[in-house]
């Protein structure tokens, strides 16, 4: 069965410090991987995705994630965080080759950027 | 640039009442997904629909919950005889149909926060 693990439920970090939010998944088939961000009382916004090709993907606001097939991970990183990055971050996986279009989500990581 | 629209944004119901949640997909999208987010948890898949057809309802509770996506109008998630445990945020997402550009990505609406008193 598909599962997504985000081990860190809360990550406090000082402004301008680097951050890594961890995501591991389990699947026996090829997957697509996504990171979504949720600001308070809002819906989810797509941050970045991996479908195929280069294992390093980037977002427009400085985040990047690297797909590591051997470690079944898709960790999210940013070299220098800003106050506005404070939000909940969700890792999600789909299994298109298994015919499953729905997303499996992790439980989320709450990133708090401290001034 | 209208994204996925959901209404109402907030809904309060008493136990035993019915809740109807609406979702209008992005323009050009023909597939809709419903997810539920319980407090302090991630999103859980409920149902996947295209117009006039339920494709996958493996995440739907067996009783009281139903979903439709008619030929005209928004997708509706209906919860009958609500109970306190139904209190959650319900998110809708949409995507183009398979074979169309962007089919692999789901775009989410702002959610409906249901509170059952």
PDB file of N, CA and C in Angstrom, chain B residues 42-78:
ATOM      1  N   UNK B  42      -3.036  15.199   7.555  1.00  0.00           N
ATOM      2  CA  UNK B  42      -2.913  15.476   6.131  1.00  0.00           C
ATOM      3  C   UNK B  42      -4.230  15.223   5.432  1.00  0.00           C
ATOM      4  N   UNK B  43      -4.211  15.486   4.137  1.00  0.00           N
ATOM      5  CA  UNK B  43      -5.424  15.281   3.347  1.00  0.00           C
ATOM      6  C   UNK B  43      -5.585  13.805   3.001  1.00  0.00           C
ATOM      7  N   UNK B  44      -6.844  13.363   3.037  1.00  0.00           N
ATOM      8  CA  UNK B  44      -7.169  11.988   2.671  1.00  0.00           C
ATOM      9  C   UNK B  44      -8.109  11.988   1.472  1.00  0.00           C
ATOM     10  N   UNK B  45      -7.746  11.214   0.473  1.00  0.00           N
ATOM     11  CA  UNK B  45      -8.551  11.112  -0.731  1.00  0.00           C
ATOM     12  C   UNK B  45      -9.934  10.531  -0.425  1.00  0.00           C
ATOM     13  N   UNK B  46     -10.947  11.107  -1.065  1.00  0.00           N
ATOM     14  CA  UNK B  46     -12.303  10.584  -0.900  1.00  0.00           C
ATOM     15  C   UNK B  46     -12.839  10.014  -2.210  1.00  0.00           C
ATOM     16  N   UNK B  47     -12.876  10.857  -3.252  1.00  0.00           N
ATOM     17  CA  UNK B  47     -13.536  10.417  -4.484  1.00  0.00           C
ATOM     18  C   UNK B  47     -12.967  11.179  -5.666  1.00  0.00           C
ATOM     19  N   UNK B  48     -13.041  10.514  -6.838  1.00  0.00           N
ATOM     20  CA  UNK B  48     -12.515  11.070  -8.085  1.00  0.00           C
ATOM     21  C   UNK B  48     -13.620  10.953  -9.128  1.00  0.00           C
ATOM     22  N   UNK B  49     -13.970  12.078  -9.746  1.00  0.00           N
ATOM     23  CA  UNK B  49     -15.094  12.085 -10.675  1.00  0.00           C
ATOM     24  C   UNK B  49     -14.730  12.793 -11.971  1.00  0.00           C
ATOM     25  N   UNK B  50     -15.404  12.380 -13.020  1.00  0.00           N
ATOM     26  CA  UNK B  50     -15.487  13.189 -14.218  1.00  0.00           C
ATOM     27  C   UNK B  50     -16.971  13.449 -14.436  1.00  0.00           C
ATOM     28  N   UNK B  51     -17.291  14.259 -15.405  1.00  0.00           N
ATOM     29  CA  UNK B  51     -18.702  14.635 -15.581  1.00  0.00           C
ATOM     30  C   UNK B  51     -19.563  13.385 -15.762  1.00  0.00           C
ATOM     31  N   UNK B  52     -20.582  13.298 -14.941  1.00  0.00           N
ATOM     32  CA  UNK B  52     -21.594  12.243 -14.987  1.00  0.00           C
ATOM     33  C   UNK B  52     -21.021  10.855 -14.708  1.00  0.00           C
ATOM     34  N   UNK B  53     -19.860  10.773 -14.090  1.00  0.00           N
ATOM     35  CA  UNK B  53     -19.270   9.463 -13.843  1.00  0.00           C
ATOM     36  C   UNK B  53     -18.353   9.509 -12.620  1.00  0.00           C
ATOM     37  N   UNK B  54     -18.524   8.546 -11.731  1.00  0.00           N
ATOM     38  CA  UNK B  54     -17.600   8.384 -10.601  1.00  0.00           C
ATOM     39  C   UNK B  54     -16.533   7.394 -11.021  1.00  0.00           C
ATOM     40  N   UNK B  55     -15.282   7.842 -10.994  1.00  0.00           N
ATOM     41  CA  UNK B  55     -14.184   6.990 -11.450  1.00  0.00           C
ATOM     42  C   UNK B  55     -13.626   6.152 -10.311  1.00  0.00           C
ATOM     43  N   UNK B  56     -13.478   6.772  -9.144  1.00  0.00           N
ATOM     44  CA  UNK B  56     -12.883   6.069  -8.006  1.00  0.00           C
ATOM     45  C   UNK B  56     -13.488   6.643  -6.740  1.00  0.00           C
ATOM     46  N   UNK B  57     -14.190   5.841  -5.989  1.00  0.00           N
ATOM     47  CA  UNK B  57     -14.772   6.301  -4.720  1.00  0.00           C
ATOM     48  C   UNK B  57     -14.253   5.474  -3.566  1.00  0.00           C
ATOM     49  N   UNK B  58     -13.048   4.970  -3.707  1.00  0.00           N
ATOM     50  CA  UNK B  58     -12.495   4.068  -2.698  1.00  0.00           C
ATOM     51  C   UNK B  58     -12.258   4.739  -1.350  1.00  0.00           C
ATOM     52  N   UNK B  59     -12.187   6.069  -1.327  1.00  0.00           N
ATOM     53  CA  UNK B  59     -11.956   6.768  -0.066  1.00  0.00           C
ATOM     54  C   UNK B  59     -13.209   7.311   0.587  1.00  0.00           C
ATOM     55  N   UNK B  60     -14.340   7.044   0.004  1.00  0.00           N
ATOM     56  CA  UNK B  60     -15.592   7.578   0.546  1.00  0.00           C
ATOM     57  C   UNK B  60     -16.097   6.681   1.678  1.00  0.00           C
ATOM     58  N   UNK B  61     -16.528   7.275   2.778  1.00  0.00           N
ATOM     59  CA  UNK B  61     -17.207   6.468   3.800  1.00  0.00           C
ATOM     60  C   UNK B  61     -18.407   5.754   3.181  1.00  0.00           C
ATOM     61  N   UNK B  62     -18.709   4.586   3.700  1.00  0.00           N
ATOM     62  CA  UNK B  62     -19.735   3.743   3.077  1.00  0.00           C
ATOM     63  C   UNK B  62     -21.131   4.322   3.231  1.00  0.00           C
ATOM     64  N   UNK B  63     -21.342   5.072   4.276  1.00  0.00           N
ATOM     65  CA  UNK B  63     -22.682   5.599   4.523  1.00  0.00           C
ATOM     66  C   UNK B  63     -22.655   7.112   4.645  1.00  0.00           C
ATOM     67  N   UNK B  64     -23.739   7.720   4.310  1.00  0.00           N
ATOM     68  CA  UNK B  64     -24.046   9.150   4.486  1.00  0.00           C
ATOM     69  C   UNK B  64     -23.341  10.061   3.501  1.00  0.00           C
ATOM     70  N   UNK B  65     -22.289   9.630   2.863  1.00  0.00           N
ATOM     71  CA  UNK B  65     -21.520  10.479   1.941  1.00  0.00           C
ATOM     72  C   UNK B  65     -21.831  10.097   0.495  1.00  0.00           C
ATOM     73  N   UNK B  66     -21.994  11.124  -0.342  1.00  0.00           N
ATOM     74  CA  UNK B  66     -22.157  10.876  -1.767  1.00  0.00           C
ATOM     75  C   UNK B  66     -21.577  12.052  -2.537  1.00  0.00           C
ATOM     76  N   UNK B  67     -21.246  11.805  -3.790  1.00  0.00           N
ATOM     77  CA  UNK B  67     -20.673  12.860  -4.622  1.00  0.00           C
ATOM     78  C   UNK B  67     -21.205  12.716  -6.035  1.00  0.00           C
ATOM     79  N   UNK B  68     -21.307  13.852  -6.702  1.00  0.00           N
ATOM     80  CA  UNK B  68     -21.742  13.851  -8.092  1.00  0.00           C
ATOM     81  C   UNK B  68     -21.053  14.986  -8.832  1.00  0.00           C
ATOM     82  N   UNK B  69     -20.998  14.842 -10.135  1.00  0.00           N
ATOM     83  CA  UNK B  69     -20.450  15.888 -10.987  1.00  0.00           C
ATOM     84  C   UNK B  69     -21.323  15.883 -12.236  1.00  0.00           C
ATOM     85  N   UNK B  70     -22.399  16.653 -12.215  1.00  0.00           N
ATOM     86  CA  UNK B  70     -23.355  16.594 -13.320  1.00  0.00           C
ATOM     87  C   UNK B  70     -22.804  17.221 -14.596  1.00  0.00           C
ATOM     88  N   UNK B  71     -23.525  16.985 -15.670  1.00  0.00           N
ATOM     89  CA  UNK B  71     -23.114  17.524 -16.961  1.00  0.00           C
ATOM     90  C   UNK B  71     -23.013  19.046 -16.925  1.00  0.00           C
ATOM     91  N   UNK B  72     -23.956  19.656 -16.236  1.00  0.00           N
ATOM     92  CA  UNK B  72     -23.930  21.102 -16.067  1.00  0.00           C
ATOM     93  C   UNK B  72     -23.831  21.424 -14.585  1.00  0.00           C
ATOM     94  N   UNK B  73     -23.022  22.417 -14.258  1.00  0.00           N
ATOM     95  CA  UNK B  73     -22.955  22.845 -12.869  1.00  0.00           C
ATOM     96  C   UNK B  73     -21.780  22.249 -12.122  1.00  0.00           C
ATOM     97  N   UNK B  74     -21.659  22.628 -10.849  1.00  0.00           N
ATOM     98  CA  UNK B  74     -20.494  22.210 -10.067  1.00  0.00           C
ATOM     99  C   UNK B  74     -20.592  20.771  -9.588  1.00  0.00           C
ATOM    100  N   UNK B  75     -19.490  20.283  -9.088  1.00  0.00           N
ATOM    101  CA  UNK B  75     -19.484  19.003  -8.386  1.00  0.00           C
ATOM    102  C   UNK B  75     -20.022  19.246  -6.976  1.00  0.00           C
ATOM    103  N   UNK B  76     -20.766  18.270  -6.476  1.00  0.00           N
ATOM    104  CA  UNK B  76     -21.377  18.384  -5.150  1.00  0.00           C
ATOM    105  C   UNK B  76     -20.910  17.209  -4.290  1.00  0.00           C
ATOM    106  N   UNK B  77     -20.443  17.543  -3.099  1.00  0.00           N
ATOM    107  CA  UNK B  77     -20.205  16.524  -2.069  1.00  0.00           C
ATOM    108  C   UNK B  77     -21.305  16.679  -1.044  1.00  0.00           C
ATOM    109  N   UNK B  78     -22.031  15.613  -0.804  1.00  0.00           N
ATOM    110  CA  UNK B  78     -23.200  15.669   0.063  1.00  0.00           C
ATOM    111  C   UNK B  78     -22.980  14.759   1.266  1.00  0.00           C
TER     112      UNK B  78
END
